[in-house]
mmCIF file of C-alpha atoms in Angstrom:
data_model
loop_
_atom_site.group_PDB
_atom_site.id
_atom_site.type_symbol
_atom_site.label_atom_id
_atom_site.label_comp_id
_atom_site.label_asym_id
_atom_site.label_seq_id
_atom_site.Cartn_x
_atom_site.Cartn_y
_atom_site.Cartn_z
ATOM 1 C CA GLY A 1 -59.135 87.676 16.101
ATOM 2 C CA PHE A 2 -58.346 90.815 14.049
ATOM 3 C CA GLY A 3 -59.724 89.725 10.846
ATOM 4 C CA LYS A 4 -63.043 90.988 9.570
ATOM 5 C CA GLU A 5 -65.518 89.890 6.861
ATOM 6 C CA GLY A 6 -62.898 87.375 5.356
ATOM 7 C CA ASN A 7 -60.052 90.013 5.389
ATOM 8 C CA PHE A 8 -56.719 88.535 6.869
ATOM 9 C CA PRO A 9 -54.960 90.964 8.961
ATOM 10 C CA MET A 10 -51.289 92.147 8.616
ATOM 11 C CA VAL A 11 -49.835 92.178 12.180
ATOM 12 C CA ALA A 12 -46.862 94.352 13.259
ATOM 13 C CA VAL A 13 -44.943 93.666 16.298
ATOM 14 C CA TYR A 14 -42.856 96.577 17.622
ATOM 15 C CA THR A 15 -41.289 98.152 20.611
ATOM 16 C CA GLY A 16 -43.123 100.726 22.529
ATOM 17 C CA HIS A 17 -40.687 103.336 23.843
ATOM 18 C CA ILE A 18 -40.922 105.747 26.730
ATOM 19 C CA GLU A 19 -37.619 107.719 26.810
ATOM 20 C CA ASN A 20 -35.352 106.516 29.848
ATOM 21 C CA VAL A 21 -38.453 104.740 31.417
ATOM 22 C CA ASN A 22 -39.701 101.632 29.600
ATOM 23 C CA GLN A 23 -39.511 99.627 26.523
ATOM 24 C CA SER A 24 -42.056 96.789 25.914
ATOM 25 C CA GLN A 25 -43.366 94.906 22.864
ATOM 26 C CA HIS A 26 -46.672 95.855 21.260
ATOM 27 C CA ILE A 27 -48.739 94.779 18.311
ATOM 28 C CA ALA A 28 -50.974 96.562 15.717
ATOM 29 C CA TYR A 29 -53.017 95.193 12.841
ATOM 30 C CA SER A 30 -54.039 96.292 9.350
ATOM 31 C CA LEU A 31 -57.001 95.244 7.316
ATOM 32 C CA ASP A 32 -55.974 97.439 4.152
ATOM 33 C CA ASP A 33 -52.547 95.974 3.181
ATOM 34 C CA GLY A 34 -50.757 98.240 5.630
ATOM 35 C CA VAL A 35 -52.339 101.562 4.708
ATOM 36 C CA SER A 36 -53.633 102.065 8.040
ATOM 37 C CA TRP A 37 -53.066 100.409 11.341
ATOM 38 C CA THR A 38 -55.077 99.707 14.570
ATOM 39 C CA LYS A 39 -53.118 99.315 17.808
ATOM 40 C CA TYR A 40 -54.276 96.355 19.963
ATOM 41 C CA ALA A 41 -56.198 97.379 23.035
ATOM 42 C CA GLY A 42 -54.348 94.893 25.149
ATOM 43 C CA ASN A 43 -51.050 96.358 24.621
ATOM 44 C CA PRO A 44 -48.255 95.749 25.778
ATOM 45 C CA VAL A 45 -48.205 92.063 24.944
ATOM 46 C CA LEU A 46 -44.793 91.556 26.477
ATOM 47 C CA ASP A 47 -43.345 93.818 29.318
ATOM 48 C CA LEU A 48 -40.498 93.162 31.613
ATOM 49 C CA HIS A 49 -40.805 96.662 33.037
ATOM 50 C CA LYS A 50 -37.245 97.474 31.858
ATOM 51 C CA LYS A 51 -35.879 100.598 30.361
ATOM 52 C CA ASP A 52 -33.904 98.613 27.615
ATOM 53 C CA PHE A 53 -35.772 95.667 26.139
ATOM 54 C CA ARG A 54 -36.400 96.086 22.394
ATOM 55 C CA ASP A 55 -36.193 94.966 18.725
ATOM 56 C CA PRO A 56 -38.596 91.940 18.285
ATOM 57 C CA LYS A 57 -38.028 89.681 15.357
ATOM 58 C CA ILE A 58 -40.935 87.162 14.799
ATOM 59 C CA PHE A 59 -41.097 84.097 12.676
ATOM 60 C CA TRP A 60 -43.183 80.895 12.513
ATOM 61 C CA HIS A 61 -41.572 77.756 13.696
ATOM 62 C CA GLU A 62 -43.339 75.009 11.651
ATOM 63 C CA PRO A 63 -42.337 72.021 13.764
ATOM 64 C CA LYS A 64 -43.612 73.451 16.991
ATOM 65 C CA LYS A 65 -46.540 75.238 15.307
ATOM 66 C CA TYR A 66 -46.125 78.536 17.153
ATOM 67 C CA TRP A 67 -44.628 82.021 16.580
ATOM 68 C CA VAL A 68 -41.048 82.536 17.959
ATOM 69 C CA MET A 69 -39.879 85.997 19.108
ATOM 70 C CA ALA A 70 -36.273 86.799 19.321
ATOM 71 C CA VAL A 71 -35.966 90.132 21.403
ATOM 72 C CA MET A 72 -33.031 91.872 23.081
ATOM 73 C CA LEU A 73 -31.959 92.663 26.538
ATOM 74 C CA PRO A 74 -29.329 95.167 25.183
ATOM 75 C CA VAL A 75 -27.459 96.164 28.518
ATOM 76 C CA GLU A 76 -27.250 92.607 29.765
ATOM 77 C CA HIS A 77 -26.161 91.262 26.119
ATOM 78 C CA ILE A 78 -28.800 88.610 26.066
ATOM 79 C CA ILE A 79 -31.153 87.499 23.303
ATOM 80 C CA GLN A 80 -34.421 86.115 24.672
ATOM 81 C CA PHE A 81 -36.681 83.734 22.865
ATOM 82 C CA TYR A 82 -40.400 83.599 23.509
ATOM 83 C CA SER A 83 -43.303 81.490 21.976
ATOM 84 C CA SER A 84 -46.831 82.396 21.139
ATOM 85 C CA ASN A 85 -49.822 80.791 19.475
ATOM 86 C CA ASN A 86 -51.726 83.997 18.835
ATOM 87 C CA LEU A 87 -48.992 86.911 18.934
ATOM 88 C CA LYS A 88 -50.712 88.320 22.143
ATOM 89 C CA ASP A 89 -49.652 85.805 24.806
ATOM 90 C CA TRP A 90 -45.927 85.147 25.013
ATOM 91 C CA LYS A 91 -44.014 82.380 27.037
ATOM 92 C CA HIS A 92 -40.273 82.707 27.709
ATOM 93 C CA LEU A 93 -38.309 79.837 26.153
ATOM 94 C CA SER A 94 -34.550 80.523 26.770
ATOM 95 C CA ASP A 95 -31.699 82.968 26.676
ATOM 96 C CA PHE A 96 -28.571 83.340 24.624
ATOM 97 C CA GLY A 97 -25.499 85.325 25.801
ATOM 98 C CA PRO A 98 -23.483 87.095 26.738
ATOM 99 C CA VAL A 99 -20.880 85.887 24.288
ATOM 100 C CA GLY A 100 -18.476 87.316 21.809
ATOM 101 C CA ASP A 101 -18.463 90.997 21.325
ATOM 102 C CA THR A 102 -20.022 92.780 24.414
ATOM 103 C CA SER A 103 -18.233 96.086 23.734
ATOM 104 C CA GLY A 104 -21.563 97.885 23.251
ATOM 105 C CA VAL A 105 -25.232 97.327 23.869
ATOM 106 C CA TRP A 106 -26.786 94.555 21.810
ATOM 107 C CA GLU A 107 -29.582 95.429 19.293
ATOM 108 C CA CYS A 108 -31.571 93.901 16.561
ATOM 109 C CA PRO A 109 -31.439 90.125 16.991
ATOM 110 C CA ASP A 110 -32.224 88.022 13.829
ATOM 111 C CA LEU A 111 -32.565 84.212 13.784
ATOM 112 C CA THR A 112 -33.290 82.677 10.457
ATOM 113 C CA GLN A 113 -32.554 79.275 8.722
ATOM 114 C CA VAL A 114 -30.091 79.211 5.880
ATOM 115 C CA PRO A 115 -28.953 76.482 3.426
ATOM 116 C CA VAL A 116 -25.530 74.848 3.654
ATOM 117 C CA GLU A 117 -23.417 75.260 0.501
ATOM 118 C CA GLY A 118 -22.612 71.959 -1.252
ATOM 119 C CA LEU A 119 -25.213 69.954 0.775
ATOM 120 C CA PRO A 120 -28.633 70.282 -0.969
ATOM 121 C CA GLY A 121 -31.469 70.079 1.497
ATOM 122 C CA LYS A 122 -29.253 70.634 4.556
ATOM 123 C CA LYS A 123 -29.763 73.846 6.579
ATOM 124 C CA LYS A 124 -28.424 75.489 9.669
ATOM 125 C CA TRP A 125 -29.621 78.377 12.006
ATOM 126 C CA LEU A 126 -27.973 81.815 11.622
ATOM 127 C CA LEU A 127 -28.207 84.109 14.571
ATOM 128 C CA GLN A 128 -27.061 87.813 13.982
ATOM 129 C CA MET A 129 -27.020 90.703 16.303
ATOM 130 C CA SER A 130 -25.820 94.366 16.177
ATOM 131 C CA MET A 131 -23.537 96.193 18.759
ATOM 132 C CA ASN A 132 -21.485 99.339 18.889
ATOM 133 C CA ALA A 133 -21.949 100.126 15.324
ATOM 134 C CA THR A 134 -20.911 96.670 14.093
ATOM 135 C CA MET A 135 -22.428 93.116 13.913
ATOM 136 C CA GLN A 136 -21.579 89.603 14.884
ATOM 137 C CA TYR A 137 -23.059 86.132 13.990
ATOM 138 C CA TYR A 138 -23.300 82.659 15.227
ATOM 139 C CA VAL A 139 -24.320 79.480 13.403
ATOM 140 C CA GLY A 140 -25.878 76.391 15.046
ATOM 141 C CA GLU A 141 -29.225 74.566 15.694
ATOM 142 C CA PHE A 142 -32.613 75.836 16.928
ATOM 143 C CA ASP A 143 -35.045 73.320 18.242
ATOM 144 C CA GLY A 144 -37.949 75.703 18.613
ATOM 145 C CA GLU A 145 -36.928 76.458 22.138
ATOM 146 C CA LYS A 146 -33.209 77.089 22.430
ATOM 147 C CA PHE A 147 -30.294 78.181 20.121
ATOM 148 C CA ILE A 148 -27.183 76.017 20.305
ATOM 149 C CA ASN A 149 -24.121 77.709 18.902
ATOM 150 C CA GLU A 150 -21.733 75.495 16.957
ATOM 151 C CA ASN A 151 -18.950 77.936 16.227
ATOM 152 C CA PRO A 152 -15.936 78.589 18.387
ATOM 153 C CA VAL A 153 -17.162 80.959 21.166
ATOM 154 C CA GLU A 154 -13.765 82.735 21.449
ATOM 155 C CA LYS A 155 -13.860 83.989 17.915
ATOM 156 C CA ILE A 156 -15.832 86.946 16.733
ATOM 157 C CA ASN A 157 -17.289 86.532 13.364
ATOM 158 C CA ARG A 158 -18.859 89.447 11.591
ATOM 159 C CA PRO A 159 -21.371 89.552 8.572
ATOM 160 C CA ASP A 160 -19.430 92.684 7.393
ATOM 161 C CA TYR A 161 -16.008 94.065 8.309
ATOM 162 C CA GLY A 162 -16.516 97.646 7.206
ATOM 163 C CA PRO A 163 -17.592 100.533 9.141
ATOM 164 C CA ASP A 164 -21.160 101.068 7.618
ATOM 165 C CA TYR A 165 -23.338 97.921 7.873
ATOM 166 C CA TYR A 166 -25.680 97.596 10.799
ATOM 167 C CA ALA A 167 -28.948 96.168 12.089
ATOM 168 C CA ALA A 168 -29.275 93.751 9.123
ATOM 169 C CA ILE A 169 -32.531 91.630 9.341
ATOM 170 C CA ALA A 170 -33.569 88.789 7.213
ATOM 171 C CA TYR A 171 -36.955 88.807 5.396
ATOM 172 C CA ASN A 172 -39.627 86.369 6.686
ATOM 173 C CA GLN A 173 -42.174 84.081 4.889
ATOM 174 C CA LEU A 174 -40.249 84.150 1.603
ATOM 175 C CA PRO A 175 -41.344 81.705 -0.983
ATOM 176 C CA ALA A 176 -39.725 78.074 -0.692
ATOM 177 C CA ASN A 177 -37.576 78.600 -3.974
ATOM 178 C CA VAL A 178 -36.139 81.885 -2.737
ATOM 179 C CA LEU A 179 -32.847 81.904 -0.917
ATOM 180 C CA PRO A 180 -32.816 83.667 2.567
ATOM 181 C CA THR A 181 -32.348 87.388 2.030
ATOM 182 C CA THR A 182 -31.188 90.172 4.341
ATOM 183 C CA ILE A 183 -30.756 93.839 4.092
ATOM 184 C CA GLY A 184 -28.703 96.226 6.321
ATOM 185 C CA TRP A 185 -28.547 99.887 7.241
ATOM 186 C CA VAL A 186 -25.614 101.656 5.556
ATOM 187 C CA ASN A 187 -24.423 103.939 8.403
ATOM 188 C CA ASN A 188 -22.648 104.196 11.611
ATOM 189 C CA TRP A 189 -24.173 105.669 14.868
ATOM 190 C CA ASN A 190 -20.777 107.300 15.597
ATOM 191 C CA TYR A 191 -21.520 109.814 12.943
ATOM 192 C CA ALA A 192 -24.777 108.993 11.446
ATOM 193 C CA ASN A 193 -26.365 112.458 12.059
ATOM 194 C CA GLU A 194 -23.319 114.375 10.662
ATOM 195 C CA ILE A 195 -22.782 112.781 7.308
ATOM 196 C CA PRO A 196 -22.776 115.520 4.521
ATOM 197 C CA THR A 197 -25.887 114.270 2.447
ATOM 198 C CA SER A 198 -29.213 115.864 1.663
ATOM 199 C CA PRO A 199 -32.117 115.655 1.583
ATOM 200 C CA TRP A 200 -31.693 112.249 3.423
ATOM 201 C CA LYS A 201 -29.048 110.703 5.670
ATOM 202 C CA SER A 202 -28.144 107.080 4.958
ATOM 203 C CA ALA A 203 -29.615 104.312 2.877
ATOM 204 C CA MET A 204 -29.995 100.560 2.860
ATOM 205 C CA SER A 205 -27.476 98.076 1.482
ATOM 206 C CA LEU A 206 -27.960 95.810 -1.519
ATOM 207 C CA PRO A 207 -30.068 92.782 -0.508
ATOM 208 C CA ARG A 208 -27.817 89.820 0.286
ATOM 209 C CA ASN A 209 -28.693 86.005 -0.097
ATOM 210 C CA LEU A 210 -27.355 83.944 2.863
ATOM 211 C CA SER A 211 -25.861 80.519 3.192
ATOM 212 C CA VAL A 212 -23.144 78.964 5.253
ATOM 213 C CA LYS A 213 -20.330 76.489 4.700
ATOM 214 C CA LYS A 214 -18.080 74.522 6.952
ATOM 215 C CA THR A 215 -14.393 75.614 7.038
ATOM 216 C CA GLY A 216 -12.345 73.532 9.613
ATOM 217 C CA ASN A 217 -14.342 73.596 12.879
ATOM 218 C CA GLU A 218 -16.406 76.477 12.162
ATOM 219 C CA TRP A 219 -19.390 77.568 10.009
ATOM 220 C CA LEU A 220 -18.716 80.643 7.794
ATOM 221 C CA LEU A 221 -21.356 82.966 6.536
ATOM 222 C CA ILE A 222 -21.604 83.373 2.837
ATOM 223 C CA GLN A 223 -23.296 86.543 1.465
ATOM 224 C CA LYS A 224 -23.972 87.342 -2.122
ATOM 225 C CA PRO A 225 -25.948 90.221 -3.757
ATOM 226 C CA VAL A 226 -29.360 89.054 -4.984
ATOM 227 C CA ALA A 227 -29.339 87.967 -8.593
ATOM 228 C CA ALA A 228 -31.904 90.621 -9.524
ATOM 229 C CA VAL A 229 -29.056 93.229 -8.997
ATOM 230 C CA ASN A 230 -27.592 91.851 -12.336
ATOM 231 C CA GLY A 231 -30.480 93.424 -14.098
ATOM 232 C CA LEU A 232 -29.011 96.698 -13.389
ATOM 233 C CA ARG A 233 -25.813 96.078 -15.541
ATOM 234 C CA LYS A 234 -25.094 98.011 -18.872
ATOM 235 C CA ASN A 235 -22.341 98.730 -21.090
ATOM 236 C CA MET A 236 -20.017 95.920 -19.984
ATOM 237 C CA LYS A 237 -16.264 96.142 -20.651
ATOM 238 C CA SER A 238 -13.672 93.410 -19.833
ATOM 239 C CA PHE A 239 -9.988 92.900 -19.721
ATOM 240 C CA THR A 240 -8.309 89.611 -19.619
ATOM 241 C CA LYS A 241 -5.043 90.276 -17.767
ATOM 242 C CA GLU A 242 -3.388 93.210 -16.384
ATOM 243 C CA PRO A 243 0.261 92.987 -14.854
ATOM 244 C CA VAL A 244 0.600 95.950 -12.407
ATOM 245 C CA LEU A 245 3.529 97.566 -10.787
ATOM 246 C CA ALA A 246 2.800 100.857 -9.024
ATOM 247 C CA GLU A 247 -0.548 102.087 -10.555
ATOM 248 C CA LYS A 248 -2.444 101.530 -13.781
ATOM 249 C CA ILE A 249 -5.450 103.751 -14.705
ATOM 250 C CA LEU A 250 -8.200 101.676 -16.132
ATOM 251 C CA PRO A 251 -10.070 103.051 -19.305
ATOM 252 C CA VAL A 252 -13.387 103.012 -17.411
ATOM 253 C CA SER A 253 -14.839 105.410 -14.757
ATOM 254 C CA GLY A 254 -17.985 106.188 -13.031
ATOM 255 C CA LYS A 255 -19.897 106.914 -9.938
ATOM 256 C CA GLN A 256 -22.373 104.079 -10.276
ATOM 257 C CA PHE A 257 -20.837 100.820 -11.331
ATOM 258 C CA GLU A 258 -20.044 97.127 -10.580
ATOM 259 C CA ILE A 259 -16.627 95.681 -11.084
ATOM 260 C CA GLU A 260 -15.033 92.260 -10.411
ATOM 261 C CA PHE A 261 -11.616 90.815 -10.865
ATOM 262 C CA THR A 262 -9.084 88.493 -9.476
ATOM 263 C CA ILE A 263 -5.776 89.466 -7.843
ATOM 264 C CA GLU A 264 -2.712 87.081 -8.198
ATOM 265 C CA PRO A 265 -0.686 88.905 -5.646
ATOM 266 C CA GLY A 266 3.074 89.319 -5.899
ATOM 267 C CA PHE A 267 5.335 88.226 -2.963
ATOM 268 C CA SER A 268 4.941 90.858 -0.085
ATOM 269 C CA SER A 269 2.843 93.171 -2.441
ATOM 270 C CA VAL A 270 0.017 95.443 -1.368
ATOM 271 C CA SER A 271 -2.397 95.398 -4.324
ATOM 272 C CA GLY A 272 -5.898 96.211 -5.070
ATOM 273 C CA ILE A 273 -8.048 98.906 -6.605
ATOM 274 C CA ARG A 274 -8.716 102.597 -6.077
ATOM 275 C CA ILE A 275 -12.110 103.956 -6.982
ATOM 276 C CA ALA A 276 -13.748 107.374 -6.599
ATOM 277 C CA LYS A 277 -10.354 108.624 -7.822
ATOM 278 C CA GLN A 278 -9.456 112.142 -8.588
ATOM 279 C CA ASN A 279 -5.703 112.965 -8.362
ATOM 280 C CA ASP A 280 -4.571 111.882 -5.031
ATOM 281 C CA GLN A 281 -7.981 111.157 -3.610
ATOM 282 C CA TYR A 282 -9.489 107.707 -3.748
ATOM 283 C CA LEU A 283 -11.052 104.798 -1.820
ATOM 284 C CA GLU A 284 -8.567 102.041 -1.610
ATOM 285 C CA ILE A 285 -9.594 98.263 -1.414
ATOM 286 C CA GLY A 286 -6.731 95.858 -1.321
ATOM 287 C CA TYR A 287 -4.821 92.792 -0.004
ATOM 288 C CA ASP A 288 -1.638 93.050 1.959
ATOM 289 C CA ALA A 289 0.206 89.786 1.023
ATOM 290 C CA ALA A 290 2.851 90.022 3.778
ATOM 291 C CA LYS A 291 0.133 90.562 6.515
ATOM 292 C CA GLN A 292 -2.480 88.415 4.738
ATOM 293 C CA VAL A 293 -5.272 90.812 5.312
ATOM 294 C CA ILE A 294 -7.928 92.371 3.088
ATOM 295 C CA TYR A 295 -8.520 95.838 3.838
ATOM 296 C CA ILE A 296 -10.697 99.017 2.894
ATOM 297 C CA ASP A 297 -9.134 102.430 3.625
ATOM 298 C CA ARG A 298 -10.992 105.697 2.948
ATOM 299 C CA SER A 299 -8.593 108.115 4.596
ATOM 300 C CA LYS A 300 -8.031 109.778 1.232
ATOM 301 C CA ALA A 301 -11.459 109.496 -0.059
ATOM 302 C CA GLY A 302 -12.902 112.924 -0.328
ATOM 303 C CA ASN A 303 -14.606 114.712 2.610
ATOM 304 C CA ASN A 304 -13.761 113.187 5.860
ATOM 305 C CA ARG A 305 -13.515 116.355 8.005
ATOM 306 C CA PHE A 306 -17.136 116.760 8.961
ATOM 307 C CA THR A 307 -16.671 114.908 12.245
ATOM 308 C CA GLU A 308 -13.578 113.426 14.011
ATOM 309 C CA ASN A 309 -15.408 110.216 14.511
ATOM 310 C CA PHE A 310 -15.628 109.634 10.606
ATOM 311 C CA LYS A 311 -12.014 110.574 10.228
ATOM 312 C CA LYS A 312 -10.814 108.085 13.001
ATOM 313 C CA LEU A 313 -12.683 105.243 11.493
ATOM 314 C CA SER A 314 -11.000 105.203 8.056
ATOM 315 C CA ARG A 315 -9.212 101.877 7.771
ATOM 316 C CA PHE A 316 -10.791 98.381 8.347
ATOM 317 C CA GLU A 317 -9.151 94.989 7.660
ATOM 318 C CA LYS A 318 -9.680 91.212 8.140
ATOM 319 C CA ASN A 319 -7.089 88.467 8.276
ATOM 320 C CA VAL A 320 -7.505 85.999 5.469
ATOM 321 C CA THR A 321 -6.039 82.734 6.593
ATOM 322 C CA THR A 322 -6.284 80.954 3.300
ATOM 323 C CA THR A 323 -4.048 78.860 1.145
ATOM 324 C CA ARG A 324 -5.491 80.538 -2.006
ATOM 325 C CA GLN A 325 -3.033 82.149 -4.369
ATOM 326 C CA LYS A 326 -5.748 84.407 -5.728
ATOM 327 C CA ILE A 327 -8.116 86.895 -4.239
ATOM 328 C CA LYS A 328 -11.359 87.448 -5.975
ATOM 329 C CA MET A 329 -13.193 90.759 -5.455
ATOM 330 C CA ARG A 330 -16.665 91.982 -6.469
ATOM 331 C CA ILE A 331 -17.326 95.660 -5.772
ATOM 332 C CA TYR A 332 -20.387 97.652 -6.169
ATOM 333 C CA PHE A 333 -20.106 101.527 -6.032
ATOM 334 C CA ASP A 334 -23.080 103.865 -5.788
ATOM 335 C CA ASN A 335 -21.996 107.610 -5.391
ATOM 336 C CA SER A 336 -21.317 107.381 -1.736
ATOM 337 C CA ILE A 337 -21.534 103.779 -0.896
ATOM 338 C CA ALA A 338 -19.152 100.967 -1.594
ATOM 339 C CA GLU A 339 -19.975 97.176 -0.925
ATOM 340 C CA VAL A 340 -17.087 94.767 -1.413
ATOM 341 C CA PHE A 341 -17.490 91.001 -1.508
ATOM 342 C CA VAL A 342 -14.400 88.887 -1.380
ATOM 343 C CA ASN A 343 -13.827 85.341 -2.399
ATOM 344 C CA ASP A 344 -17.457 84.555 -3.641
ATOM 345 C CA GLY A 345 -19.029 86.195 -0.513
ATOM 346 C CA GLU A 346 -16.852 84.844 2.251
ATOM 347 C CA LEU A 347 -16.069 88.385 3.396
ATOM 348 C CA ALA A 348 -17.945 91.656 3.030
ATOM 349 C CA PHE A 349 -16.949 95.203 3.603
ATOM 350 C CA THR A 350 -19.358 98.200 3.483
ATOM 351 C CA ALA A 351 -18.290 101.805 3.648
ATOM 352 C CA GLN A 352 -19.488 105.323 2.977
ATOM 353 C CA VAL A 353 -17.295 107.923 1.165
ATOM 354 C CA PHE A 354 -18.098 111.445 0.285
ATOM 355 C CA SER A 355 -16.037 112.349 -2.724
ATOM 356 C CA GLY A 356 -16.705 114.960 -5.416
ATOM 357 C CA LYS A 357 -18.819 114.515 -8.424
ATOM 358 C CA ASP A 358 -15.720 114.402 -10.558
ATOM 359 C CA ALA A 359 -14.010 111.841 -8.561
ATOM 360 C CA THR A 360 -14.721 109.036 -11.098
ATOM 361 C CA GLY A 361 -11.498 107.437 -11.805
ATOM 362 C CA ILE A 362 -10.635 103.669 -11.303
ATOM 363 C CA ALA A 363 -7.034 102.394 -10.926
ATOM 364 C CA LEU A 364 -5.311 99.177 -10.256
ATOM 365 C CA PHE A 365 -2.314 99.154 -7.985
ATOM 366 C CA SER A 366 0.478 96.918 -6.634
ATOM 367 C CA ASP A 367 3.283 98.262 -4.325
ATOM 368 C CA ASN A 368 6.433 96.489 -3.346
ATOM 369 C CA SER A 369 6.250 93.878 -6.250
ATOM 370 C CA ALA A 370 4.097 93.264 -9.314
ATOM 371 C CA SER A 371 0.728 91.566 -9.220
ATOM 372 C CA ASN A 372 -1.460 90.226 -11.923
ATOM 373 C CA PHE A 373 -5.031 91.199 -12.244
ATOM 374 C CA ALA A 374 -7.298 88.686 -14.196
ATOM 375 C CA ASP A 375 -10.785 88.456 -15.421
ATOM 376 C CA ILE A 376 -11.579 92.161 -14.968
ATOM 377 C CA THR A 377 -15.188 92.909 -15.873
ATOM 378 C CA PHE A 378 -16.838 96.476 -15.490
ATOM 379 C CA TRP A 379 -20.464 97.471 -15.746
ATOM 380 C CA GLU A 380 -22.097 100.800 -15.451
ATOM 381 C CA MET A 381 -25.300 100.392 -13.342
ATOM 382 C CA LYS A 382 -28.713 101.689 -14.164
ATOM 383 C CA SER A 383 -30.693 103.419 -11.549
ATOM 384 C CA VAL A 384 -33.420 101.365 -9.759
ATOM 385 C CA TRP A 385 -35.875 104.323 -9.864
#
């Protein structure tokens, strides 16, 4: 009912917020491609009269022929699902939660359908949410009314195991030939307002394509940077094999680059890469063979003294219970942001570091025993601007 003279409206669904009083869901529409907006006179369109009730994510459910809203009850750790034929009148369908990580308030629900790797035409539903400066996900089925989780409820799976990936949301209404794509906020509420950057604080992640694959009795989220990012590559350099014991400085450097390589870890070795390196300062990304963990450690990476919260949150790791004899890494670094993708997107780590402009060195390392590094490829990255 918002269109005029053949103009189709854009409709925004958002949370109206009265501090410490009420949060409710509202809509507004635009007839000039988003330049200007008119708030709906009948707002709010969904109001439970609660102080915390926010973050609507809307998508069209084709089989049911209605809109579905996923919206959060943050304190109760519940995602609610509603349906509507007109975006104005909403009917409650079901709830999901509490489950998994309930250590902080839940925010930013996102439900989207993603392909299953290796099974053309087959899809599953991915449900993501954010809490306490991190995220978790579930995979299962959605019949238009209720989400049924198919992953073990006792295990917490995260789309990103680093400190700085939050509130990731998938795009809606993408063309049929485009893979589901999500983008996250690269920051952490424990220190978001204190990071030493200017004129802005924080940025968005690289867009990531989403899929899932079955491993044992659970569904694993696969994330890969969108293919368009490859268009930023320039000045490629490659190295076939590098045996490393202790540390080996690579003959490449930079503050904006992509690098990928495969580690053949030595027995009980701790091996990986150090970037943003200047003397004894660097960001370390590695694999501990004895503990079988992938980790990212920024405790030596430049300025970490601007707040105690940042300094405390320095090392993050994830167990890799795999029989693989090799660890594949793909790393993007852009001045103060590192995004790490492990084993073709099975794991991701995102972290901010605040090193000096001369911290451009890159080194491979292997402690305790020698490791082999193979298929090393380095690209400088052009600016997107």
